[in-house]
Amino acid sequence: NAGVTQTPKFQVLKTGQSMTLQCAQDMNHNSMYWYRQDPGMGLRLIYYSASEGTTDKGEVPNGYNVSRLNKREFSLRLESAAPSQTSVYFCASRLYPDSNYGYTFGSGTRLTVV
Amino acid sequence: KNEVEQSPQNLTAQEGEFITINCSYSVGISALHWLQQHPGGGIVSLFMLSSGKKKHGRLIATINIQEKHSSLHITASHPRDSAVYICAVYHAGGTSYGKLTFGQGTILTVHP
């Protein structure tokens, strides 16, 4: 099925470990986004990529890095995980980065850092 | 005060009831999104609107730009409608990329 695929779905890390969350879309979308969702708070933007070859910080980028590997793939890396990064992470994409276009979200990655 | 406020935070209904979820925002926007999230599940985009009204099946979304208010209505509610409904507004936000600001969500439970 066409859409946004995130892997893994669940992950438990120890403090200080590193990992990469993978995101791929097959809709030929130009823009991709990483959000985190925490209880009692709305989703917050971590990083985004308006188009292939570009990445920019969102609201809460500290502790994360991203790579736009190609048009399809946008990965999120935690170099040294901290308990504060326990969250549900969502990748999203859309055709172009302006208000005329809706978002397609992945199914999420539930990350626990102990 | 949050830029996007949803009400109610929690809503319980009996199957068949008409449901309304409200969203108020305090910034100038170019689009408003309604999203649905099932427990433990991903996020699905229901509507994107910048004016007027949209309908899809039993779901209706309206927006009043002047009053900075949107509503999501569900007619003939069903237990499978139980989910978190999230309002998000797209605005410039003082950034170069535009910004999607999310409400905290409304938890809807529909009992058979």
mmCIF file of C-alpha atoms in Angstrom:
data_model
loop_
_atom_site.group_PDB
_atom_site.id
_atom_site.type_symbol
_atom_site.label_atom_id
_atom_site.label_comp_id
_atom_site.label_asym_id
_atom_site.label_seq_id
_atom_site.Cartn_x
_atom_site.Cartn_y
_atom_site.Cartn_z
ATOM 1 C CA ASN A 1 0.000 0.000 0.000
ATOM 2 C CA ALA A 2 1.206 3.495 -0.789
ATOM 3 C CA GLY A 3 2.113 5.580 2.191
ATOM 4 C CA VAL A 4 4.735 6.326 4.810
ATOM 5 C CA THR A 5 6.564 3.385 6.368
ATOM 6 C CA GLN A 6 8.429 3.712 9.653
ATOM 7 C CA THR A 7 10.767 1.205 11.220
ATOM 8 C CA PRO A 8 11.043 -0.023 13.880
ATOM 9 C CA LYS A 9 7.600 0.148 15.481
ATOM 10 C CA PHE A 10 8.949 -0.320 18.995
ATOM 11 C CA GLN A 11 12.395 0.140 20.517
ATOM 12 C CA VAL A 12 13.892 0.146 23.987
ATOM 13 C CA LEU A 13 17.279 1.805 24.421
ATOM 14 C CA LYS A 14 19.601 2.278 27.334
ATOM 15 C CA THR A 15 20.740 5.799 28.158
ATOM 16 C CA GLY A 16 23.684 6.698 25.960
ATOM 17 C CA GLN A 17 22.932 4.220 23.191
ATOM 18 C CA SER A 18 22.447 5.395 19.647
ATOM 19 C CA MET A 19 19.896 4.415 17.047
ATOM 20 C CA THR A 20 18.381 5.489 13.757
ATOM 21 C CA LEU A 21 14.672 5.651 13.036
ATOM 22 C CA GLN A 22 13.901 4.965 9.412
ATOM 23 C CA CYS A 23 11.163 6.537 7.311
ATOM 24 C CA ALA A 24 10.325 5.906 3.671
ATOM 25 C CA GLN A 25 7.500 7.143 1.454
ATOM 26 C CA ASP A 26 6.486 5.920 -1.976
ATOM 27 C CA MET A 27 4.206 8.772 -3.026
ATOM 28 C CA ASN A 28 6.911 10.838 -4.712
ATOM 29 C CA HIS A 29 6.489 13.516 -2.057
ATOM 30 C CA ASN A 30 9.071 16.256 -1.867
ATOM 31 C CA SER A 31 8.745 17.229 1.811
ATOM 32 C CA MET A 32 9.280 15.013 4.828
ATOM 33 C CA TYR A 33 8.989 15.657 8.572
ATOM 34 C CA TRP A 34 9.817 14.111 11.919
ATOM 35 C CA TYR A 35 7.526 14.809 14.893
ATOM 36 C CA ARG A 36 7.458 13.587 18.454
ATOM 37 C CA GLN A 37 4.308 13.079 20.480
ATOM 38 C CA ASP A 38 4.348 13.275 24.270
ATOM 39 C CA PRO A 39 1.461 12.852 26.725
ATOM 40 C CA GLY A 40 -0.412 16.092 27.359
ATOM 41 C CA MET A 41 1.361 17.869 24.508
ATOM 42 C CA GLY A 42 0.595 18.223 20.868
ATOM 43 C CA LEU A 43 2.941 16.854 18.254
ATOM 44 C CA ARG A 44 6.131 18.872 17.958
ATOM 45 C CA LEU A 45 8.367 19.190 14.920
ATOM 46 C CA ILE A 46 11.914 17.899 15.352
ATOM 47 C CA TYR A 47 13.377 18.305 11.852
ATOM 48 C CA TYR A 48 12.031 18.635 8.364
ATOM 49 C CA SER A 49 13.222 18.352 4.783
ATOM 50 C CA ALA A 50 11.422 20.665 2.394
ATOM 51 C CA SER A 51 12.962 18.905 -0.589
ATOM 52 C CA GLU A 52 15.606 16.338 -1.405
ATOM 53 C CA GLY A 53 19.007 17.635 -0.381
ATOM 54 C CA THR A 54 17.779 20.052 2.290
ATOM 55 C CA THR A 55 17.138 19.648 6.008
ATOM 56 C CA ASP A 56 16.230 22.192 8.675
ATOM 57 C CA LYS A 57 15.586 22.305 12.392
ATOM 58 C CA GLY A 58 12.099 22.398 13.791
ATOM 59 C CA GLU A 59 10.938 23.292 17.280
ATOM 60 C CA VAL A 60 12.796 20.614 19.287
ATOM 61 C CA PRO A 61 15.941 19.540 17.376
ATOM 62 C CA ASN A 62 18.364 19.137 20.284
ATOM 63 C CA GLY A 63 19.707 15.605 20.638
ATOM 64 C CA TYR A 64 18.722 14.593 17.111
ATOM 65 C CA ASN A 65 20.203 14.543 13.633
ATOM 66 C CA VAL A 66 18.594 13.736 10.319
ATOM 67 C CA SER A 67 19.573 12.565 6.868
ATOM 68 C CA ARG A 68 17.547 12.932 3.698
ATOM 69 C CA LEU A 69 19.117 9.932 1.966
ATOM 70 C CA ASN A 70 17.148 10.356 -1.250
ATOM 71 C CA LYS A 71 13.685 11.531 -2.212
ATOM 72 C CA ARG A 72 12.051 8.523 -0.566
ATOM 73 C CA GLU A 73 13.928 8.233 2.708
ATOM 74 C CA PHE A 74 14.360 10.520 5.723
ATOM 75 C CA SER A 75 16.051 9.096 8.807
ATOM 76 C CA LEU A 76 16.235 10.409 12.366
ATOM 77 C CA ARG A 77 19.262 9.617 14.492
ATOM 78 C CA LEU A 78 19.684 9.736 18.238
ATOM 79 C CA GLU A 79 23.427 9.808 18.901
ATOM 80 C CA SER A 80 23.246 9.410 22.694
ATOM 81 C CA ALA A 81 19.756 8.596 23.867
ATOM 82 C CA ALA A 82 18.377 10.214 27.007
ATOM 83 C CA PRO A 83 15.246 9.353 29.026
ATOM 84 C CA SER A 84 13.767 12.696 27.912
ATOM 85 C CA GLN A 85 13.675 11.270 24.397
ATOM 86 C CA THR A 86 11.164 8.622 25.418
ATOM 87 C CA SER A 87 8.297 9.409 23.093
ATOM 88 C CA VAL A 88 6.318 8.299 20.082
ATOM 89 C CA TYR A 89 7.937 9.468 16.864
ATOM 90 C CA PHE A 90 5.986 10.110 13.686
ATOM 91 C CA CYS A 91 7.312 10.640 10.214
ATOM 92 C CA ALA A 92 5.133 12.536 7.747
ATOM 93 C CA SER A 93 5.370 13.631 4.152
ATOM 94 C CA ARG A 94 3.566 15.826 1.688
ATOM 95 C CA LEU A 95 3.895 16.722 -1.934
ATOM 96 C CA TYR A 96 5.095 20.298 -1.408
ATOM 97 C CA PRO A 97 5.830 22.396 1.689
ATOM 98 C CA ASP A 98 2.996 24.892 1.460
ATOM 99 C CA SER A 99 -0.497 25.222 2.781
ATOM 100 C CA ASN A 100 -2.222 23.710 -0.230
ATOM 101 C CA TYR A 101 -1.037 20.219 0.524
ATOM 102 C CA GLY A 102 -2.080 17.749 3.185
ATOM 103 C CA TYR A 103 0.152 15.462 5.203
ATOM 104 C CA THR A 104 0.476 11.675 5.206
ATOM 105 C CA PHE A 105 1.707 10.208 8.476
ATOM 106 C CA GLY A 106 3.438 6.954 9.275
ATOM 107 C CA SER A 107 2.240 4.585 11.970
ATOM 108 C CA GLY A 108 4.780 5.752 14.532
ATOM 109 C CA THR A 109 7.779 4.425 16.448
ATOM 110 C CA ARG A 110 7.348 4.004 20.183
ATOM 111 C CA LEU A 111 10.762 4.613 21.795
ATOM 112 C CA THR A 112 11.567 4.053 25.445
ATOM 113 C CA VAL A 113 14.920 5.127 26.870
ATOM 114 C CA VAL A 114 15.765 3.584 30.233
ATOM 115 C CA LYS B 1 -2.504 30.087 26.374
ATOM 116 C CA ASN B 2 -1.962 27.472 23.679
ATOM 117 C CA GLU B 3 -2.244 28.622 20.094
ATOM 118 C CA VAL B 4 -4.674 25.778 19.380
ATOM 119 C CA GLU B 5 -7.306 24.800 21.921
ATOM 120 C CA GLN B 6 -9.639 21.851 21.548
ATOM 121 C CA SER B 7 -12.789 21.092 23.480
ATOM 122 C CA PRO B 8 -13.824 18.911 25.024
ATOM 123 C CA GLN B 9 -10.667 17.061 26.061
ATOM 124 C CA ASN B 10 -12.664 13.894 26.647
ATOM 125 C CA LEU B 11 -15.993 12.933 25.123
ATOM 126 C CA THR B 12 -18.112 9.867 25.751
ATOM 127 C CA ALA B 13 -21.123 9.077 23.584
ATOM 128 C CA GLN B 14 -23.605 6.326 22.894
ATOM 129 C CA GLU B 15 -23.700 4.719 19.496
ATOM 130 C CA GLY B 16 -25.828 6.731 17.121
ATOM 131 C CA GLU B 17 -25.326 10.099 18.792
ATOM 132 C CA PHE B 18 -24.295 13.242 16.923
ATOM 133 C CA ILE B 19 -20.853 14.391 18.059
ATOM 134 C CA THR B 20 -19.164 17.772 17.862
ATOM 135 C CA ILE B 21 -15.527 18.538 18.619
ATOM 136 C CA ASN B 22 -14.399 22.140 18.651
ATOM 137 C CA CYS B 23 -11.104 23.795 17.803
ATOM 138 C CA SER B 24 -10.192 27.424 18.446
ATOM 139 C CA TYR B 25 -6.949 29.039 17.403
ATOM 140 C CA SER B 26 -5.306 32.370 18.071
ATOM 141 C CA VAL B 27 -3.061 32.863 15.042
ATOM 142 C CA GLY B 28 -3.712 33.745 11.437
ATOM 143 C CA ILE B 29 -3.725 30.535 9.458
ATOM 144 C CA SER B 30 -3.680 29.405 5.856
ATOM 145 C CA ALA B 31 -5.124 25.941 6.487
ATOM 146 C CA LEU B 32 -6.574 23.790 9.255
ATOM 147 C CA HIS B 33 -6.252 20.023 9.509
ATOM 148 C CA TRP B 34 -8.335 17.454 11.332
ATOM 149 C CA LEU B 35 -6.496 14.234 12.140
ATOM 150 C CA GLN B 36 -7.564 10.927 13.676
ATOM 151 C CA GLN B 37 -5.402 8.686 15.829
ATOM 152 C CA HIS B 38 -6.578 5.277 17.023
ATOM 153 C CA PRO B 39 -5.105 3.884 20.255
ATOM 154 C CA GLY B 40 -1.581 2.693 19.593
ATOM 155 C CA GLY B 41 -2.025 3.559 15.966
ATOM 156 C CA GLY B 42 -0.836 5.956 13.369
ATOM 157 C CA ILE B 43 -2.273 9.308 12.429
ATOM 158 C CA VAL B 44 -4.710 9.647 9.569
ATOM 159 C CA SER B 45 -5.543 12.929 7.915
ATOM 160 C CA LEU B 46 -9.319 13.439 7.783
ATOM 161 C CA PHE B 47 -9.682 16.947 6.379
ATOM 162 C CA MET B 48 -7.689 19.926 5.289
ATOM 163 C CA LEU B 49 -9.705 23.113 4.913
ATOM 164 C CA SER B 50 -9.178 26.828 4.625
ATOM 165 C CA SER B 51 -12.790 27.953 4.334
ATOM 166 C CA GLY B 52 -16.347 26.730 4.480
ATOM 167 C CA LYS B 53 -17.240 23.109 4.963
ATOM 168 C CA LYS B 54 -16.130 19.652 3.859
ATOM 169 C CA LYS B 55 -17.935 16.334 4.162
ATOM 170 C CA HIS B 56 -16.677 12.782 3.920
ATOM 171 C CA GLY B 57 -19.113 10.022 4.772
ATOM 172 C CA ARG B 58 -20.386 10.637 8.296
ATOM 173 C CA LEU B 59 -17.755 13.264 9.021
ATOM 174 C CA ILE B 60 -18.260 16.990 8.479
ATOM 175 C CA ALA B 61 -15.698 19.712 9.125
ATOM 176 C CA THR B 62 -16.460 23.415 9.179
ATOM 177 C CA ILE B 63 -14.311 26.466 9.651
ATOM 178 C CA ASN B 64 -15.079 30.109 10.415
ATOM 179 C CA ILE B 65 -11.973 32.110 9.602
ATOM 180 C CA GLN B 66 -13.290 35.355 11.119
ATOM 181 C CA GLU B 67 -14.038 33.667 14.442
ATOM 182 C CA LYS B 68 -10.890 31.509 14.316
ATOM 183 C CA HIS B 69 -12.931 28.408 15.011
ATOM 184 C CA SER B 70 -13.475 25.002 13.458
ATOM 185 C CA SER B 71 -15.750 22.100 14.308
ATOM 186 C CA LEU B 72 -15.643 18.417 13.476
ATOM 187 C CA HIS B 73 -19.008 16.679 13.474
ATOM 188 C CA ILE B 74 -19.658 12.954 13.413
ATOM 189 C CA THR B 75 -23.178 11.857 12.536
ATOM 190 C CA ALA B 76 -24.595 8.488 13.635
ATOM 191 C CA SER B 77 -21.501 7.745 15.728
ATOM 192 C CA HIS B 78 -20.201 4.180 15.934
ATOM 193 C CA PRO B 79 -17.784 2.453 18.340
ATOM 194 C CA ARG B 80 -15.195 2.329 15.557
ATOM 195 C CA ASP B 81 -15.134 6.145 15.681
ATOM 196 C CA SER B 82 -13.467 5.877 19.102
ATOM 197 C CA ALA B 83 -10.118 7.599 18.674
ATOM 198 C CA VAL B 84 -8.225 10.779 19.424
ATOM 199 C CA TYR B 85 -9.157 13.640 17.122
ATOM 200 C CA ILE B 86 -6.499 16.275 16.625
ATOM 201 C CA CYS B 87 -6.844 19.762 15.221
ATOM 202 C CA ALA B 88 -3.752 21.336 13.664
ATOM 203 C CA VAL B 89 -3.311 24.738 12.070
ATOM 204 C CA TYR B 90 -0.827 25.697 9.391
ATOM 205 C CA HIS B 91 0.574 29.201 9.700
ATOM 206 C CA ALA B 92 3.706 31.175 9.019
ATOM 207 C CA GLY B 93 4.670 31.130 12.697
ATOM 208 C CA GLY B 94 7.524 33.528 12.166
ATOM 209 C CA THR B 95 9.535 30.845 10.399
ATOM 210 C CA SER B 96 10.613 30.308 6.849
ATOM 211 C CA TYR B 97 8.994 26.934 6.527
ATOM 212 C CA GLY B 98 5.511 27.566 7.807
ATOM 213 C CA LYS B 99 4.452 25.709 10.882
ATOM 214 C CA LEU B 100 1.871 23.086 11.777
ATOM 215 C CA THR B 101 0.737 23.670 15.364
ATOM 216 C CA PHE B 102 -1.246 20.867 16.964
ATOM 217 C CA GLY B 103 -3.972 20.886 19.563
ATOM 218 C CA GLN B 104 -3.730 18.397 22.409
ATOM 219 C CA GLY B 105 -6.461 16.228 20.991
ATOM 220 C CA THR B 106 -9.956 15.138 21.994
ATOM 221 C CA ILE B 107 -10.369 11.577 23.228
ATOM 222 C CA LEU B 108 -13.653 10.202 21.890
ATOM 223 C CA THR B 109 -15.182 7.000 23.219
ATOM 224 C CA VAL B 110 -18.369 5.685 21.630
ATOM 225 C CA HIS B 111 -20.164 2.943 23.530
ATOM 226 C CA PRO B 112 -22.390 0.372 21.800
#
